[in-house]
Coordinates of C-alpha atoms in Angstrom, one line a residue:
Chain E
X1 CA -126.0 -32.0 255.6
X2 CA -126.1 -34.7 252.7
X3 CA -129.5 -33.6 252.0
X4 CA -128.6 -29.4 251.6
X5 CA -125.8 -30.6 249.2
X6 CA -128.7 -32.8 246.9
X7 CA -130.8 -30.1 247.1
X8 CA -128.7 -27.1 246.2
X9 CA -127.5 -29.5 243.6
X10 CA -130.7 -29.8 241.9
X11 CA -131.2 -26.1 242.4
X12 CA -127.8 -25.6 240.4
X13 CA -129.1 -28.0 237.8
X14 CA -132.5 -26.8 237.2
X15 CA -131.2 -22.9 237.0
X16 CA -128.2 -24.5 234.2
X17 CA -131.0 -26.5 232.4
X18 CA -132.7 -23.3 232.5
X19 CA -130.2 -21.2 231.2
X20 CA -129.4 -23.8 228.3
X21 CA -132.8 -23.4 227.1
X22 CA -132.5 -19.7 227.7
X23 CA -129.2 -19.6 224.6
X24 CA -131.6 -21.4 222.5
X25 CA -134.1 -18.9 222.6
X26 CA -131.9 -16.4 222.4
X27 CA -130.7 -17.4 218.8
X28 CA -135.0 -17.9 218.0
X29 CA -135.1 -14.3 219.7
X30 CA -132.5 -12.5 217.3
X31 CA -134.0 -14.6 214.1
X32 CA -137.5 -13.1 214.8
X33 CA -135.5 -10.0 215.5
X34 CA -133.9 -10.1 211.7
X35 CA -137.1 -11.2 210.2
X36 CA -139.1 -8.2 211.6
X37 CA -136.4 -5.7 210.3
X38 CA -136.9 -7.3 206.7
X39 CA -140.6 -7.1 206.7
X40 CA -140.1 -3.7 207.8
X41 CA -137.5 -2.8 205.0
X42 CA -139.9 -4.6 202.6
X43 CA -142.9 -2.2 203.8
X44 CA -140.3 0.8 203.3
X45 CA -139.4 0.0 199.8
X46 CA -142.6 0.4 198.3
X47 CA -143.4 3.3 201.3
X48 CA -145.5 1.3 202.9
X49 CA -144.2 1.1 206.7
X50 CA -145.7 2.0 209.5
X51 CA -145.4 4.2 212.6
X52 CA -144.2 2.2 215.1
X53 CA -142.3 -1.0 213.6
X54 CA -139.5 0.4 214.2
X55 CA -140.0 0.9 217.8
X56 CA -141.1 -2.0 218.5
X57 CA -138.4 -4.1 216.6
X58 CA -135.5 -1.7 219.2
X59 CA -137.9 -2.6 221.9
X60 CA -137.3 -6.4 220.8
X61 CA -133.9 -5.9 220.6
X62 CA -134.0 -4.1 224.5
X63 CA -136.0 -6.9 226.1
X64 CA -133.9 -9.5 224.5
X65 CA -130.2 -8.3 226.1
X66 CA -132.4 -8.1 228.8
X67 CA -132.7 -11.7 228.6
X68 CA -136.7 -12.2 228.1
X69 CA -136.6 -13.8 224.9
X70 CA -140.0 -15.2 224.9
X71 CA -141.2 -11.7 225.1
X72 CA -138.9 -10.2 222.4
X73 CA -140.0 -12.9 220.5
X74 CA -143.7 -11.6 220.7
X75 CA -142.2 -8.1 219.8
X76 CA -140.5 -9.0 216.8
X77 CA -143.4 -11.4 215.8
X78 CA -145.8 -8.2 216.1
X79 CA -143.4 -6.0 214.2
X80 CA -142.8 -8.4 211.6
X81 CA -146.9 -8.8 210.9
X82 CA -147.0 -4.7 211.2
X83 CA -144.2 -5.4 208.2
X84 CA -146.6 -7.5 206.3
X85 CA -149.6 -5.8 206.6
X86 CA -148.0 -2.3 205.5
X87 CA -146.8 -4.0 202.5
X88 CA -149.5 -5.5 201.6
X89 CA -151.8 -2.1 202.1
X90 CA -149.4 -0.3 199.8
X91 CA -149.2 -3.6 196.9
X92 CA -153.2 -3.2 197.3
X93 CA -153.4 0.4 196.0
X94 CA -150.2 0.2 193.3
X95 CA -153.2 1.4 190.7
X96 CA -154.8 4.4 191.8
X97 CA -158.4 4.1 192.2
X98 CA -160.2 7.4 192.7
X99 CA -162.7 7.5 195.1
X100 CA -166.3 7.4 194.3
X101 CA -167.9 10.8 195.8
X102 CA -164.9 12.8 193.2
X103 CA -167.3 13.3 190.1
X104 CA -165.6 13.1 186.8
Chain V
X1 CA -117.1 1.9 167.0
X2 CA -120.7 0.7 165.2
X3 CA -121.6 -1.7 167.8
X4 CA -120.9 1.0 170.5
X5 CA -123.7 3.2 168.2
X6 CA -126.2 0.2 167.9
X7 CA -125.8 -0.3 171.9
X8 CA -126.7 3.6 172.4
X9 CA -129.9 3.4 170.0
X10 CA -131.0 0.1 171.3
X11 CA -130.8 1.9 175.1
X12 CA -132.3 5.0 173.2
X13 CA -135.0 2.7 172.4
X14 CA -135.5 1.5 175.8
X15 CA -135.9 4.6 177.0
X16 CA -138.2 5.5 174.8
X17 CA -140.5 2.5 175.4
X18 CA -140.0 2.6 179.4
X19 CA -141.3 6.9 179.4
X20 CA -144.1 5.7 177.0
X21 CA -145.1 2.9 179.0
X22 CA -145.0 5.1 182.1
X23 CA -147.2 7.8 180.2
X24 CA -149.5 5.6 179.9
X25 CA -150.2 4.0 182.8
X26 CA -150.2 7.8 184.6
X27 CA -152.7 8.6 181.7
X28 CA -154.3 5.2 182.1
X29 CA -155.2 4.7 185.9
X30 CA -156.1 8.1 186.3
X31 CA -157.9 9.1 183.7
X32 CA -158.1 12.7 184.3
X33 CA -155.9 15.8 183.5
X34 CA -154.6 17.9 186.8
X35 CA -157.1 20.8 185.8
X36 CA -159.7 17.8 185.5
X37 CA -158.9 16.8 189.3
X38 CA -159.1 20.3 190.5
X39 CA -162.4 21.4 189.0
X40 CA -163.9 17.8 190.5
X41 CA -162.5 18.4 193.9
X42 CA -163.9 22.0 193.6
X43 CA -167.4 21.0 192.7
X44 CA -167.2 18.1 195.2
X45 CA -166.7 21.0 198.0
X46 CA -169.4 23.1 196.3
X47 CA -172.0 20.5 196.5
X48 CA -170.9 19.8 200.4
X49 CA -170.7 23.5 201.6
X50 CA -173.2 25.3 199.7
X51 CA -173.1 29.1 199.2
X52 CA -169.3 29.0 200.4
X53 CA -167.4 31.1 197.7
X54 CA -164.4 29.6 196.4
X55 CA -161.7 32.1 197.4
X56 CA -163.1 31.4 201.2
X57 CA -161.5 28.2 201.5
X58 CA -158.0 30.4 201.1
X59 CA -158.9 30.9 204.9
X60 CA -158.8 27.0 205.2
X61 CA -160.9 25.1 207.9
X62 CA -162.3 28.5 208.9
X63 CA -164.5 28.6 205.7
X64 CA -166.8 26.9 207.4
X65 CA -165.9 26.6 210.9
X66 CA -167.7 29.5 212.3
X67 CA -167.2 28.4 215.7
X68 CA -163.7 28.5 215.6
X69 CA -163.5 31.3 213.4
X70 CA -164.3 34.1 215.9
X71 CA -161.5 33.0 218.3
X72 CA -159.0 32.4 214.9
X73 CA -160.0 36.4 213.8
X74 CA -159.2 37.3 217.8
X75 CA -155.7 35.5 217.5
X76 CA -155.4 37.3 214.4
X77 CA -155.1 40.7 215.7
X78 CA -152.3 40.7 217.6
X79 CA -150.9 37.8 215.1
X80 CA -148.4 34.9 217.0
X81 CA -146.5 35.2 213.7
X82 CA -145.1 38.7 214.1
X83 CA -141.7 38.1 215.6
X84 CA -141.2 35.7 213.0
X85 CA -141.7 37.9 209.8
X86 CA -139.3 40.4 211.7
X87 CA -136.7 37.7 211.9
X88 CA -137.1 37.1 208.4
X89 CA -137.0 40.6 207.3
X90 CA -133.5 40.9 209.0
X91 CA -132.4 37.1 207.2
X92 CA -133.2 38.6 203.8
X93 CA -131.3 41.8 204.5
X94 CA -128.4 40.6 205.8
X95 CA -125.7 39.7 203.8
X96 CA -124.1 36.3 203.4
X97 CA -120.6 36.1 204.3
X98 CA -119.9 36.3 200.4
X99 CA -122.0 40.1 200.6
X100 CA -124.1 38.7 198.7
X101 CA -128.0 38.6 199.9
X102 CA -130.8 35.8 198.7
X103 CA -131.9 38.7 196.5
X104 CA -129.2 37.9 194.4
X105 CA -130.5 34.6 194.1
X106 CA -134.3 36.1 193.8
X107 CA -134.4 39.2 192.1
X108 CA -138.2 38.8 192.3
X109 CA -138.2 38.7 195.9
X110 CA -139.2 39.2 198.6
X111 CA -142.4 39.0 196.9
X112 CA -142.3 35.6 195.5
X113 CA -144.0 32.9 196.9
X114 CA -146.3 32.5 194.3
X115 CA -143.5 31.1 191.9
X116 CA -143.2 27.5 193.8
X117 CA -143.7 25.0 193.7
X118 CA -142.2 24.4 190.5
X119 CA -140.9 21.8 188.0
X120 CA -137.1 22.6 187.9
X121 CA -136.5 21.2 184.5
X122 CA -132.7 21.1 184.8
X123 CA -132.7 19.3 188.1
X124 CA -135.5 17.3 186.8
X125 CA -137.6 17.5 189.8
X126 CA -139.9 19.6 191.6
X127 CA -138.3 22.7 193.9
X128 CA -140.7 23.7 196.6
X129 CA -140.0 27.4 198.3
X130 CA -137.8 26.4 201.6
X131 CA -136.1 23.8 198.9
X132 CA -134.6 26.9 196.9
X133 CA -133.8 28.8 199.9
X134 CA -131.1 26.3 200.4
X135 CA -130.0 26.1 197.2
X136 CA -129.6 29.2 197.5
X137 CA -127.5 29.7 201.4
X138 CA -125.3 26.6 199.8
X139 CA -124.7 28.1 196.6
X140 CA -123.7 31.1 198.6
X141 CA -121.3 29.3 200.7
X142 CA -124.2 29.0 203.8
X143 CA -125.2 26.1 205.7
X144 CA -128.6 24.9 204.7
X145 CA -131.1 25.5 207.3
X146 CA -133.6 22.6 208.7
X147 CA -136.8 22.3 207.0
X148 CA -139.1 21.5 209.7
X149 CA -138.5 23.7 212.9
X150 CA -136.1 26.7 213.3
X151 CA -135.0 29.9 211.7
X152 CA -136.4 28.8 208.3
X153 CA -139.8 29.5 208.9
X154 CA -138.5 33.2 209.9
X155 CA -137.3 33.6 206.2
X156 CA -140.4 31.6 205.1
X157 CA -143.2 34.0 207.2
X158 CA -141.2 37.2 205.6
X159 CA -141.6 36.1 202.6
X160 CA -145.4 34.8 202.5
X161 CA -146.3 38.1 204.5
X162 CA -144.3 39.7 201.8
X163 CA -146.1 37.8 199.2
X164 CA -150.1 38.2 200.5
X165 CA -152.3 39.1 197.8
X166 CA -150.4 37.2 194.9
X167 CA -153.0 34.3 193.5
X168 CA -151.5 30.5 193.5
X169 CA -150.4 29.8 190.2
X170 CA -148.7 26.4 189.9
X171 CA -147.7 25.8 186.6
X172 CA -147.8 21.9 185.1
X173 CA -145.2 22.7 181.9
X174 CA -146.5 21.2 178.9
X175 CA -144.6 18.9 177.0
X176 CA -142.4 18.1 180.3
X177 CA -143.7 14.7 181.4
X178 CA -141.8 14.8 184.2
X179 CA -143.7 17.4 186.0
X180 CA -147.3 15.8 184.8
X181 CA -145.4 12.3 186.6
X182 CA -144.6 14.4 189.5
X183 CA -148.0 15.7 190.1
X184 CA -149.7 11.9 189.3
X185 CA -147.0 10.6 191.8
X186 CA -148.5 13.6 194.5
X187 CA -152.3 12.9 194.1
X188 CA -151.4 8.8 194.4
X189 CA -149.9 10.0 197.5
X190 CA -153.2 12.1 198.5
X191 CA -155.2 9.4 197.7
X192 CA -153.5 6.4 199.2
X193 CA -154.2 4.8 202.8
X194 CA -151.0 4.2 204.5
X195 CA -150.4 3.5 208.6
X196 CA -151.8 1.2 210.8
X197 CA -155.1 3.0 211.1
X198 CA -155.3 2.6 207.4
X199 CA -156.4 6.8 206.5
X200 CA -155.3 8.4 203.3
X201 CA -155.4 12.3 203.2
X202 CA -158.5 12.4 201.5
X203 CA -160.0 10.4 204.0
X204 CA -159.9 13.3 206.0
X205 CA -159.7 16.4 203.6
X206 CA -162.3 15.8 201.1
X207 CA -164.4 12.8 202.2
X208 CA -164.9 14.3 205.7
X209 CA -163.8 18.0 205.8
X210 CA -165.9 19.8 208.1
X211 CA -166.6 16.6 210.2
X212 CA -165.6 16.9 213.5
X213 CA -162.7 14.2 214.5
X214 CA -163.5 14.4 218.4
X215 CA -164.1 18.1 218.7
X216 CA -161.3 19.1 216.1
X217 CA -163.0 20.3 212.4
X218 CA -161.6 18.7 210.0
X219 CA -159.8 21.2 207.1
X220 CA -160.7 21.1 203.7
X221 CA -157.6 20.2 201.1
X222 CA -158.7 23.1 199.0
X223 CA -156.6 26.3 200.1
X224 CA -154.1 23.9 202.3
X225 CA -151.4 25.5 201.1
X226 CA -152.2 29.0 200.8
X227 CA -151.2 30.0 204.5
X228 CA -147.9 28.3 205.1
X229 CA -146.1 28.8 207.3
X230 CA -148.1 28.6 210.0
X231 CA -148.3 29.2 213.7
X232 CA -149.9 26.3 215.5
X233 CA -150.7 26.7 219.1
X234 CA -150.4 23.2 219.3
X235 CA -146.3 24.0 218.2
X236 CA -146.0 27.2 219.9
X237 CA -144.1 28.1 216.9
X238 CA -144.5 28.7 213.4
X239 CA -143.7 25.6 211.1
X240 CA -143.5 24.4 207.7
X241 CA -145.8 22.9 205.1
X242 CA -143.8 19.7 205.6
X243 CA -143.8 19.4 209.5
X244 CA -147.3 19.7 208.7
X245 CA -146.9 16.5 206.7
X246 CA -145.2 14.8 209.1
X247 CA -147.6 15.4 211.6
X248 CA -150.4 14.1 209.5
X249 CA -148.7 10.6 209.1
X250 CA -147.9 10.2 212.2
X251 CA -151.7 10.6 213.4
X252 CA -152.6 7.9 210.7
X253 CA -149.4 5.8 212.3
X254 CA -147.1 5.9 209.3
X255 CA -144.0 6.5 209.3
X256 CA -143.3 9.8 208.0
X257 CA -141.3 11.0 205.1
X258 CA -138.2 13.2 204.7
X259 CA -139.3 16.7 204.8
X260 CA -138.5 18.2 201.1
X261 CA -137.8 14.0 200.2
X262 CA -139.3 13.0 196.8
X263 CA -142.4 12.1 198.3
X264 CA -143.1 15.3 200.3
X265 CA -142.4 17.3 197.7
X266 CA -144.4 15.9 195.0
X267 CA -147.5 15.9 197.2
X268 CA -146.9 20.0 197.7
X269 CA -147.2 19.9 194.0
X270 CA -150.3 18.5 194.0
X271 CA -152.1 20.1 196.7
X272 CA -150.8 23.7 195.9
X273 CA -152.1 22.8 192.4
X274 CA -155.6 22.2 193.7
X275 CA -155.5 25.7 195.5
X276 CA -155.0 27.7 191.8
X277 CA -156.8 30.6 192.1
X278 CA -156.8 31.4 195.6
X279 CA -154.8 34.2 197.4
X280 CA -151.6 33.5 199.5
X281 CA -152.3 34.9 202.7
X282 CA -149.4 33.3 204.7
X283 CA -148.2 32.9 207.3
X284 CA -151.2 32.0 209.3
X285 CA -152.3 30.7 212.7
X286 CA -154.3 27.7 213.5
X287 CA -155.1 26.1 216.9
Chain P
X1 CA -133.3 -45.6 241.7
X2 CA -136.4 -43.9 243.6
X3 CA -133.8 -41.1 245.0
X4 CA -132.6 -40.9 241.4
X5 CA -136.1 -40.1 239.9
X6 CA -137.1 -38.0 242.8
X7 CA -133.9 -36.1 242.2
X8 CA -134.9 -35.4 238.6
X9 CA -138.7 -34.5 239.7
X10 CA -137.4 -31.8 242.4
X11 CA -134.7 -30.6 239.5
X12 CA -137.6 -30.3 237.0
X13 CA -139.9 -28.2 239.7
X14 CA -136.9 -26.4 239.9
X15 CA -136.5 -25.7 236.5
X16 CA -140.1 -24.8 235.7
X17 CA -139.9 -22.1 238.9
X18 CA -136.8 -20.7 237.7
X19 CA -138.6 -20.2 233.9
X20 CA -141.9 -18.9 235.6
X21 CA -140.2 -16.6 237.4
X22 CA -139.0 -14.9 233.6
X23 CA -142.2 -14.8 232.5
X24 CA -144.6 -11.8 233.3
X25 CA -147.6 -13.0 231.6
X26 CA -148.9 -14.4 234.7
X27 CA -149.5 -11.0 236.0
X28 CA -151.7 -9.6 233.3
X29 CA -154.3 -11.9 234.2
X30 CA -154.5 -11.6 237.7
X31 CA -154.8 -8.0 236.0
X32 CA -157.9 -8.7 233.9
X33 CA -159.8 -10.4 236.8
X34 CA -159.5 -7.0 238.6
X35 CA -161.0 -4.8 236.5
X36 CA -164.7 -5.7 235.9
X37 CA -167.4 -7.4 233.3
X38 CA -166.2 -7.5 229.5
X39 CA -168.7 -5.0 228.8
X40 CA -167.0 -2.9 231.6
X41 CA -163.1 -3.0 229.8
X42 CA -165.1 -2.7 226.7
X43 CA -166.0 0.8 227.5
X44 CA -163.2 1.8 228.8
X45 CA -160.9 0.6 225.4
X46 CA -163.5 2.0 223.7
X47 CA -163.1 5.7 225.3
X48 CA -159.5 5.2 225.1
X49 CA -157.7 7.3 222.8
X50 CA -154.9 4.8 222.3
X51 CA -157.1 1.7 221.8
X52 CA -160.5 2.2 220.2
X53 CA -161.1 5.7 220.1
X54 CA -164.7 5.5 218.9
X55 CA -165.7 8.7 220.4
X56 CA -162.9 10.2 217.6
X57 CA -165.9 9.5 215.3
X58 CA -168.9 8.1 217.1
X59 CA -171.2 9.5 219.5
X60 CA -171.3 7.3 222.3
X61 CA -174.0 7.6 225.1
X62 CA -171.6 9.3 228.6
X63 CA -168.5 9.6 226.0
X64 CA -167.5 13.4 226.2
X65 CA -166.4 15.5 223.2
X66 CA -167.0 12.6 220.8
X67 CA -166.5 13.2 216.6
X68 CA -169.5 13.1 213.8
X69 CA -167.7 11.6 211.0
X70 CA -169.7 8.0 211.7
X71 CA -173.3 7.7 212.9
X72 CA -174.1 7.4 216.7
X73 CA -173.4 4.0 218.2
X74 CA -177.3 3.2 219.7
X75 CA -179.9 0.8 219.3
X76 CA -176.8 -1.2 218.1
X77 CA -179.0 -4.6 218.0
X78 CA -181.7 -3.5 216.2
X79 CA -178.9 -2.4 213.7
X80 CA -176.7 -5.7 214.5
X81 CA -179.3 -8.5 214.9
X82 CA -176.4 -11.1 214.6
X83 CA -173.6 -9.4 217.2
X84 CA -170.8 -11.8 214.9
X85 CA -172.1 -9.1 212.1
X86 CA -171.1 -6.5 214.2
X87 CA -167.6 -7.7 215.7
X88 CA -166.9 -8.5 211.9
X89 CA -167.8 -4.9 211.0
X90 CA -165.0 -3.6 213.9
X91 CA -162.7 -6.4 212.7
X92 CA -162.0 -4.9 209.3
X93 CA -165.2 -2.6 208.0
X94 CA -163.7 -2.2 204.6
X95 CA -165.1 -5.7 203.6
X96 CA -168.7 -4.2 203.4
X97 CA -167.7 -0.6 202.3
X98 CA -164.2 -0.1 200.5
X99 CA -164.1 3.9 201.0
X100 CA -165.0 3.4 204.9
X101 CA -163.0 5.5 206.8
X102 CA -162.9 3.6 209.8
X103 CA -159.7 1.9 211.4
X104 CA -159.5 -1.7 210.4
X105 CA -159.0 -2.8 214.2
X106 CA -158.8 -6.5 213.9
X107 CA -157.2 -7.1 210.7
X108 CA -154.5 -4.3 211.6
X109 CA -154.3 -5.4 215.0
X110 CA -155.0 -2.0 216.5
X111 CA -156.8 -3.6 219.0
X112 CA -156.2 -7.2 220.3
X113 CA -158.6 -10.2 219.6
X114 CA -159.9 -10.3 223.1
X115 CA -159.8 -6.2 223.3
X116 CA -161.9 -6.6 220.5
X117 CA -164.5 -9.0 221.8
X118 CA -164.4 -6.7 224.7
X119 CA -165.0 -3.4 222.6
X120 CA -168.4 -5.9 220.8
X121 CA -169.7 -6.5 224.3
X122 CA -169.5 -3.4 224.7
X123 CA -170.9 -1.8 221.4
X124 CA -173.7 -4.3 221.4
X125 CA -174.7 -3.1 225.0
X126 CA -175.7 0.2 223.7

């Protein structure tokens, strides 16, 4: 009897301990979240995003009120590079630079 | 009163500077004039598909698909199209709710697809075909139709079956630098790689038309235009030049633009620019 | 004080089975183990029109349909002596030709780091 009570006691305190780290991630979650969406933005405003950043930043959004932040972490952290690297393709090519088999 | 004049003149000034400097880094990183561009693209397709004749590639990827040709002329006969440019006929007959009829708007018409695109100089930009069909229906008190799917591709295949025979002519105004801008700002476009698998249109149009991407051919940008709108058995339904678009950057995994947005728009320029010379023989079909 | 600690161990077991339990990653491997050699999943990302896609492009030897915009993928180690040469050439081929109209699948993460060492087995099989 005394040994149920300990144990479902330590069941109750690993699942709290476990949901206290949970609202911490959460918070990480919905920063990653935010920085994704400005990476994206940032890809947009010199018409440089990409197909599915979007997506994937709603699918991030999903799977954290779903409560797996670590994954909607990985989400946001993928649609954040997406962001980056669709910026940095457009900033690459601000100067025209006509292709080599057009003869002039 | 003075200071109010000196602000004016300094912003005058400004202005001045800003369009100069912008003229000449068009002129600058280009280096080329728009008829410049078309005659290299034309000798770069010369060179690749010897003994086509230019006013072939108004037939688009079947210049040189042979393959896919026959079953294209088969298709042809009894054309997919049909029902639309019957549609369309009874759109530019019918009167708005006004009585007035898009005649009014184009006395030119139907016959007129050869006018667009065009550098509107009072709206300072460039007005594509389906663009000024809206004007048009909201001028008239109409609600604008949808420029990707629908009934404006009924309206559009009327009027390109209308206009078959007429010769692209897309004028580049002189002394209107906002039209040369808006053709530089359409070939960037062309040229530049955008989406995750990193592809600009040229990638596909010019440096590898007539490879084969799996089993498709690819289409050559010259005559792009010349056909639009099009059935696409893909679709199952005739569509516009700027579904067409969409479709493209969505293969290369960007993310599309508006259809008749800026940047949309300013690419038609550009490519319908290229295909001077050759005959309009819209609407088409393609697989 | 040994109940006390013993009490904390069982709550931290606890807590790691409760967190486990969130996390689906597990899975996947037990996943990978399934399916075959490297040069197996290789093959099959490589056919894949999602993942690789070569065949959009490359002729591949038992690949159906496949494009001619690239040259045929054989005698890939006469070609790519040093296979690093080659999994750098999938990783981002516009380092040794600019106008390359191939997919940068490393640098643009089309395919994953491990897909792609896969995709090189692969490749440098044929």
């Amino acid at each position: 009897m005394k040994l149920a009570i300990k144990l479902l006691l330590i069941v109750v305190l690993g699942f709290t301990s476990t949901v206290i780290l949970a609202a911490a991630s959460d918070k990480a979650a919905q920063d990653a979240i935010a920085a994704a969406d400005q990476a994206r933005k940032k890809a947009a405003s010199v018409k440089g995003e990409w197909r599915d950043t979007g997506k994937i930043i709603k699918q991030a959004e999903q799977t954290r009120k779903k409560g797996d932040f670590d994954k909607a972490i990985k989400l946001a952290n993928k649609a954040e590079r997406q962001g980056k690297y669709g910026y940095e393709q457009a900033m690459s090519q601000q100067t025209l630079k006509m292709p080599s088999y057009l003869k002039y | 009163m003075k200071k109010i004049l000196v602000k004016t003149k300094i912003q005058k000034l400004t202005a001045c500077l800003l369009l100069a400097g912008m003229a000449f880094t068009a002129v600058s990183s280009v280096f080329a004039s728009p008829e410049q561009d078309r005659k290299s693209i034309i000798e770069y397709f010369e060179t690749r598909f010897v003994g086509i004749p230019l006013s072939e590639y108004a037939n688009g990827v079947y210049a040189y698909d042979t393959v896919g040709r026959e079953s294209w002329e088969a298709i042809e006969e009894f054309p997919p199209y049909e029902i639309a440019i019957e549609k369309g006929q009874t759109m530019w007959e019918t009167p708005f709710a006004n009585g007035k009829t898009y005649k009014d708007c184009f006395p030119d018409g139907p016959a007129f697809a050869d006018q667009y695109p065009r550098w509107d100089k009072k709206q300072a930009k460039v007005v594509t075909l389906p663009l000024a069909i809206n004007q048009c229906r909201e001028a008239n008190g109409e609600k604008p139709l949808k420029y990707k799917k629908g009934s404006i591709n009924d309206i559009l295949a009327y009027i390109a079956y209308e206009s078959r025979g007429k010769k692209t002519h897309v004028v580049i105004p002189e002394g209107e630098p906002g039209a040369l801008a808006a053709y530089e700002d359409g070939k960037k476009f062309f040229f530049t790689r955008r989406g995750q698998l990193n592809f600009s249109c040229a990638t596909c149009h010019i440096q590898n038309a007539g490879n084969r991407i799996r089993s498709d051919n690819l289409s050559p940008a010259l005559g792009h235009t010349t056909h639009f709108p099009v059935y696409r058995s893909k679709w199952g339904a005739v569509g516009t030049l700027h579904r067409r678009f969409t479709g493209c950057n969505k293969q290369v995994r960007a993310k599309p633009f508006k259809a008749q947005g800026e940047e949309y728009r300013n690419l038609e320029y550009f490519l319908t620019y290229l295909s001077n010379g050759l005959e309009l023989n819209g609407p088409g079909s393609r697989k | 004080m040994v109940k006390t600690i013993r009490g904390l161990t069982l709550s931290g077991v606890a807590m790691l089975l409760t967190t486990a339990l969130m996390l689906p990653a597990i899975q996947t491997h037990a996943a990978d183990a399934v399916k075959g050699s490297n040069i197996e999943q290789g093959k099959e990302l490589a056919f894949s029109r999602k993942k690789g896609n070569c065949l959009a492009c490359h002729m591949i030897k038992d690949g159906v349909s496949p494009g001619n915009i690239a040259p045929p993928l054989v005698m890939m180690k006469s070609r790519f002596p040093d296979k690093n040469v080659l999994r750098a050439q999938i990783w981002d081929a516009s380092k040794r030709n600019p106008e390359t109209a191939m997919p940068l699948f490393g640098k643009y993460e089309v395919l994953t780091e491990s897909e792609l060492d896969k995709v090189t087995d692969f490749i440098y099989s044929l």
